[in-house]
Each structure stands twice: as C-alpha cells, then as structure tokens.
XYZ file of C-alpha atoms in Angstrom:
333
model
C -52.966 -24.030 -6.781
C -52.520 -24.112 -10.543
C -49.678 -25.727 -12.441
C -50.338 -23.622 -15.547
C -47.213 -21.858 -16.792
C -47.948 -20.498 -20.259
C -51.602 -19.493 -20.089
C -52.990 -16.442 -18.344
C -54.839 -16.819 -15.066
C -58.148 -16.409 -16.905
C -57.517 -19.314 -19.270
C -60.151 -21.993 -18.776
C -62.667 -19.682 -17.071
C -65.750 -18.251 -18.769
C -66.695 -15.727 -16.064
C -65.352 -13.731 -13.148
C -67.545 -13.363 -10.058
C -65.975 -10.425 -8.251
C -66.529 -9.146 -4.760
C -66.724 -5.345 -4.506
C -65.425 -3.889 -1.221
C -61.665 -4.427 -1.128
C -61.582 -5.834 -4.664
C -63.044 -3.192 -6.981
C -63.198 -0.248 -4.613
C -62.427 0.866 -1.067
C -65.054 3.357 0.044
C -66.040 5.557 -2.901
C -62.816 5.166 -4.866
C -61.632 2.456 -7.217
C -58.644 0.328 -6.265
C -55.751 1.118 -8.618
C -55.822 -1.061 -11.737
C -59.143 -2.731 -10.921
C -61.295 -0.865 -13.457
C -58.895 -1.505 -16.325
C -58.743 -5.187 -15.423
C -62.524 -5.527 -15.327
C -62.970 -3.598 -18.567
C -60.574 -5.969 -20.319
C -62.631 -9.067 -19.531
C -64.962 -8.592 -22.508
C -61.983 -8.653 -24.874
C -60.862 -11.906 -23.258
C -64.342 -13.387 -23.827
C -64.925 -13.650 -20.075
C -68.249 -12.621 -18.537
C -68.434 -10.475 -15.423
C -70.675 -10.614 -12.373
C -70.479 -8.865 -9.018
C -71.281 -10.741 -5.815
C -71.436 -8.541 -2.731
C -72.303 -9.027 0.919
C -72.934 -5.301 1.325
C -76.708 -4.939 1.687
C -76.774 -1.153 2.051
C -77.496 -0.339 -1.615
C -79.737 -1.698 -4.344
C -78.142 -3.533 -7.288
C -79.146 -0.585 -9.478
C -77.272 1.843 -7.216
C -74.247 -0.459 -7.064
C -74.192 -0.754 -10.854
C -74.505 3.023 -11.233
C -71.582 3.552 -8.848
C -69.481 1.044 -10.769
C -70.238 2.811 -14.053
C -69.259 6.137 -12.477
C -65.903 4.575 -11.644
C -65.588 3.382 -15.247
C -66.346 -0.296 -14.712
C -68.741 -2.248 -16.944
C -71.897 -2.895 -14.912
C -75.614 -3.398 -15.376
C -78.105 -4.017 -12.605
C -78.509 -7.675 -13.543
C -74.783 -8.294 -13.076
C -74.995 -7.437 -9.367
C -76.103 -10.085 -6.871
C -76.288 -8.850 -3.279
C -76.804 -10.370 0.151
C -79.924 -8.207 0.448
C -81.422 -10.187 -2.431
C -80.283 -13.426 -0.803
C -81.867 -12.372 2.484
C -85.140 -11.538 0.756
C -85.095 -14.884 -1.057
C -84.550 -16.691 2.248
C -87.498 -14.804 3.724
C -89.686 -15.835 0.800
C -88.667 -19.475 1.238
C -89.466 -19.606 4.941
C -92.313 -17.155 5.526
C -95.658 -16.524 3.796
C -96.286 -13.383 1.780
C -97.446 -10.501 3.948
C -95.348 -11.520 6.954
C -94.241 -8.584 9.077
C -90.506 -7.951 8.886
C -88.492 -5.598 11.070
C -85.691 -4.388 8.800
C -82.548 -3.403 10.677
C -80.683 -2.044 7.701
C -80.955 0.157 4.658
C -83.793 1.385 2.457
C -82.359 -0.952 -0.190
C -82.991 -3.925 2.093
C -86.540 -2.701 2.746
C -87.109 -2.600 -1.013
C -85.839 -6.141 -1.505
C -88.099 -7.636 1.170
C -91.095 -5.762 -0.197
C -90.343 -7.091 -3.683
C -90.875 -10.632 -2.358
C -94.212 -9.710 -0.791
C -93.214 -9.005 2.797
C -94.520 -6.130 4.948
C -91.909 -3.840 6.464
C -92.368 -2.586 10.038
C -90.089 -0.265 11.994
C -90.586 -1.300 15.616
C -90.664 -4.356 17.831
C -94.020 -3.072 19.101
C -95.478 -4.108 15.723
C -94.780 -7.756 16.718
C -92.796 -8.686 13.596
C -92.606 -12.305 12.493
C -88.948 -11.948 11.596
C -86.029 -9.548 11.913
C -83.663 -9.123 8.967
C -80.377 -7.357 9.620
C -78.091 -5.897 6.962
C -75.294 -3.349 6.751
C -76.181 0.333 6.988
C -73.612 2.882 8.208
C -76.201 5.013 10.034
C -77.467 2.215 12.285
C -77.288 3.023 15.981
C -77.988 1.566 19.408
C -81.734 2.102 19.164
C -81.914 0.072 15.930
C -79.986 -2.819 17.460
C -82.113 -2.629 20.597
C -85.319 -2.902 18.535
C -83.907 -6.016 16.898
C -83.154 -7.539 20.308
C -86.607 -6.670 21.644
C -88.290 -8.292 18.631
C -86.157 -11.445 18.787
C -86.799 -11.797 22.525
C -90.470 -11.417 21.667
C -90.367 -14.479 19.421
C -89.361 -13.115 16.006
C -87.086 -15.190 13.795
C -83.753 -13.591 12.832
C -81.950 -13.444 9.494
C -78.616 -11.726 8.820
C -77.781 -10.817 5.247
C -74.116 -11.471 6.046
C -71.667 -11.654 8.914
C -68.544 -9.869 7.606
C -66.887 -8.538 10.752
C -65.091 -5.789 8.840
C -65.514 -3.707 5.699
C -62.756 -1.880 3.772
C -63.131 1.875 3.604
C -60.981 4.606 2.091
C -59.474 5.378 5.509
C -58.875 1.724 6.379
C -60.748 -1.270 7.797
C -64.039 -0.490 9.584
C -66.624 -2.584 11.480
C -68.935 -4.492 9.155
C -72.382 -6.019 9.461
C -71.030 -9.006 11.361
C -69.851 -6.712 14.153
C -73.368 -5.300 14.523
C -74.871 -8.788 14.288
C -72.510 -9.851 17.084
C -73.847 -7.042 19.289
C -77.405 -8.305 18.836
C -76.249 -11.901 19.332
C -74.736 -10.927 22.677
C -78.098 -9.508 23.727
C -80.299 -12.389 22.552
C -77.945 -15.364 23.068
C -78.800 -17.031 19.761
C -77.497 -17.113 16.203
C -79.239 -15.818 13.088
C -79.775 -17.590 9.815
C -77.201 -16.196 7.379
C -78.220 -15.536 3.769
C -75.154 -14.225 1.947
C -71.546 -15.307 1.645
C -70.122 -17.777 2.594
C -73.301 -19.630 1.651
C -73.185 -21.128 -1.853
C -76.542 -19.954 -3.318
C -75.347 -16.390 -3.899
C -72.598 -17.680 -6.216
C -74.860 -20.152 -7.983
C -77.380 -17.368 -8.642
C -74.683 -15.143 -10.137
C -73.333 -17.939 -12.350
C -76.813 -18.813 -13.612
C -77.516 -15.195 -14.531
C -74.370 -15.119 -16.640
C -74.834 -18.565 -18.131
C -71.378 -19.437 -16.791
C -70.128 -23.006 -16.421
C -66.568 -22.294 -15.243
C -66.555 -19.130 -13.118
C -63.614 -17.801 -11.116
C -64.572 -16.257 -7.762
C -62.338 -13.333 -6.804
C -62.381 -11.800 -3.338
C -60.317 -10.253 -0.583
C -61.778 -12.204 2.352
C -61.041 -15.824 3.151
C -64.043 -16.356 5.440
C -66.670 -15.083 2.990
C -65.456 -14.814 -0.622
C -63.056 -17.739 -0.696
C -65.039 -19.999 1.628
C -68.213 -19.174 -0.283
C -66.654 -19.864 -3.673
C -65.207 -23.116 -2.373
C -68.601 -24.064 -0.925
C -70.104 -23.449 -4.361
C -67.548 -25.779 -5.970
C -65.913 -22.946 -7.910
C -62.284 -21.929 -8.400
C -61.224 -19.101 -6.099
C -58.617 -16.339 -6.169
C -57.593 -14.244 -3.175
C -56.631 -10.704 -4.194
C -54.396 -8.825 -1.759
C -56.052 -5.398 -2.021
C -58.472 -5.683 0.889
C -58.808 -7.478 4.208
C -56.791 -10.701 4.040
C -53.066 -11.099 3.435
C -50.583 -13.769 2.399
C -49.947 -14.397 6.090
C -53.609 -15.108 6.814
C -53.846 -17.246 3.677
C -50.949 -19.398 4.871
C -52.715 -20.005 8.197
C -56.172 -20.511 6.701
C -58.535 -23.339 7.534
C -58.732 -25.932 4.774
C -62.155 -24.734 3.602
C -60.913 -21.147 3.259
C -57.818 -21.812 1.136
C -57.835 -20.200 -2.320
C -56.727 -21.879 -5.513
C -54.888 -18.724 -6.600
C -53.283 -15.773 -4.806
C -52.850 -12.535 -6.755
C -51.591 -9.038 -5.955
C -54.211 -7.116 -7.958
C -56.846 -7.769 -10.603
C -54.252 -6.884 -13.232
C -52.829 -10.356 -12.603
C -55.803 -11.741 -14.570
C -53.782 -11.134 -17.711
C -50.493 -12.627 -16.535
C -49.446 -16.296 -16.637
C -49.975 -17.844 -13.235
C -46.608 -19.286 -12.166
C -46.146 -23.022 -11.885
C -46.388 -24.379 -8.361
C -44.476 -27.655 -8.544
C -44.332 -30.357 -5.851
C -41.293 -32.654 -5.709
C -40.883 -35.043 -2.779
C -41.973 -32.576 -0.064
C -40.385 -29.542 -1.698
C -42.391 -26.904 -3.563
C -41.046 -24.419 -6.069
C -42.715 -21.354 -7.539
C -40.703 -19.113 -9.806
C -37.317 -18.567 -8.182
C -38.661 -19.400 -4.710
C -38.846 -22.737 -2.928
C -40.324 -24.010 0.328
C -40.195 -27.140 2.459
C -41.779 -28.152 5.760
C -40.532 -30.222 8.692
C -41.895 -30.515 12.240
C -44.291 -27.607 11.780
C -41.581 -25.294 10.436
C -41.882 -23.910 6.910
C -38.503 -22.964 5.463
C -38.757 -20.574 2.521
C -35.892 -19.854 0.136
C -36.955 -16.504 -1.261
C -37.648 -12.863 -0.516
C -40.474 -11.812 1.816
C -41.755 -9.306 -0.754
C -41.908 -11.929 -3.519
C -45.454 -13.293 -3.880
C -44.057 -16.485 -5.401
C -42.289 -17.206 -2.125
C -45.612 -17.011 -0.294
C -47.319 -19.123 -2.950
C -44.675 -21.793 -2.411
C -45.000 -21.536 1.374
C -48.779 -21.875 1.209
C -48.623 -24.834 -1.157
C -46.128 -26.797 0.912
C -47.901 -26.083 4.212
C -51.357 -26.871 2.861
C -50.027 -30.169 1.481
C -48.562 -30.983 4.896
C -51.809 -30.064 6.688
C -54.501 -30.924 4.136
C -57.388 -31.014 6.600
C -57.805 -28.432 9.338
C -61.028 -26.903 10.627
C -59.089 -24.363 12.668
C -56.576 -21.660 11.801
C -53.054 -23.065 11.756
C -49.878 -21.371 12.953
C -46.766 -22.619 11.180
C -43.356 -21.197 12.057
C -41.725 -19.481 9.085
C -37.988 -19.469 8.511
C -36.610 -17.353 5.646
C -33.354 -17.838 3.866
C -31.748 -16.492 0.719
C -32.920 -17.954 -2.579
C -30.796 -20.811 -3.844
C-alpha cells in the first residue's frame, strides 16, 4: 500500500486501466459516481483504457454503451478478452482453421478478423473450441463444445470469471459455464483474458502509458492480472470482492490500494505507516499476534480495513492459498 499523504491517488500514474462490470456499470446502469470520476481523468492529464473479460460484445458496442452512460470512450480504448482469445488463436493455429464458437456474435467477429473459419457444430470437426460469455447460451451449446473437445478439438476460454455483476445482483459468469464443460471433458482450457498479463500490456501500449493504474472489483482477475503485468492495482468495492476477501487474499491477488468508489481517484490516499509490528492508517490502527489481527477502529471505516490488511499481509507475505485470520475489534485509541 501507498505511504502518500498529500497527493491524490492518481499522482504518479499516467493512465487508468479500468474493468467494466462492477467498476463502471452493473448491468445496463452506471455505478453511482463512476462516470464523473472517469470524465475527470482528462483534466488530471491521465489517459483512460477499459480492460474487460466480458466477451459478449464488440469493443465498438462497449464504447457506444459507455458513451450512452456519459463516459468518455472510443473503440480503441476498449480491450476485451474476445480480442485476446482471437489473438491466442492466431498465435497457435493457421489461418482458415475451423473454430466452434461457444459465445456471442462479437466473439465470432473477432475470430474471423484473425482469419479463422467459424463453424456451429461439432459435426463440422472443428480444430478448436473457443468459449466466451453470452447470456443466451444453453445446454445444447455446452454439449456441442464437449462433443468437439472429446473429438480432439483444442479448447480456449476467453476468461474464467465465475460470476458477473448485474443490476439485480451477482450472476454466473463465463467461468461457471466453462466449469460445466470442464466437468464433461475432464481437462482445462487455455485461458486468454484476465488474469493473464498480455491484455493489460496491450491496453497500456495502445495508450502509450508507462505508469498505468489497474482498477477492478475482482481479486482473482483484475488485481491478479494487474499484478502479473507488473502494474499498480486498486480494488474498488463496488462489485464482487470486499474488504473481507481482500484481507484473506492470496499474496498474488493483493491490491496496492483499496478504494470505496472511483471518486476516490481525486482524494489523497491515506498514509499506511508500519512501526514495529503496528500499522496505522488515519485514526485506525492494527496489530497481529498468533494469527489474530486486532483492529482499533470502526468496522465501517475503510482505513481500519486498510490497516488490518497491511499488518496481516506483512505478517504473511507469501501465501498461495486464501488465509483466514481472526479479527478482533476494539474502540479506536
């Protein structure tokens, strides 16, 4: 976490690479405050790119939706897992290869743009299956994927997000549908999108950014992917993951920053200070002993959670599994 106290969160960054679902919008509607925060980036001399694992729409459609919501967006600012999946196809298979697309028309378009031939049935003996999110997918689509893979086709997933934020709440994502096919074929797909690093590197190159900040709501895709790409990461608490899941996160999935909303871009990020096993953040403090994190602060104060995360992560710097510290709360000193 940062020790900056007087500069805004954006200080030192030349671009924001923002996830979409759970960060900018949930379903068709914008998350409160997100559009204003994104619009203000130009005035702060910070470039903006969108990096999404949702492969159900083309970048042009995504950009059009963002503009309808009032956000600044051009097609070239959007990098999707559908594009990453198509690029992976082009790397591994010759032009003209037959591809069974289990996904959207947008995904079909992306694979055709890289010279592949789309087929719609396992009976066409595809060379590869590519699977991406599409809300209308049903059992027959997943069965065709399984038939083709059993028949010898390679398998690529655009992404493996188990859930996706919607206006009504959290819904099954592409990873849930991928898991259904995995159960039938007993093998794993190649994964093209987040948390793989190339998606973030592509977005940064398009913007000409040297110091991007990756902002997302998921630890296992956005934050892990940004960390894998060697970029600074910020978890925003408007989507899937929470301060509780951040505290327990594997080392590779821990964010550099934790923010309530995108409006926090324009606020100073509070100092997180370490002093002989004790961490302070704002008026809150935290210490750890024998697997117990004691927090002096209020549960609804984000600074208390920032302190708790910092002290626990320092105590357990390397963990490839989710941790489970005991939390003890007491009144602020």
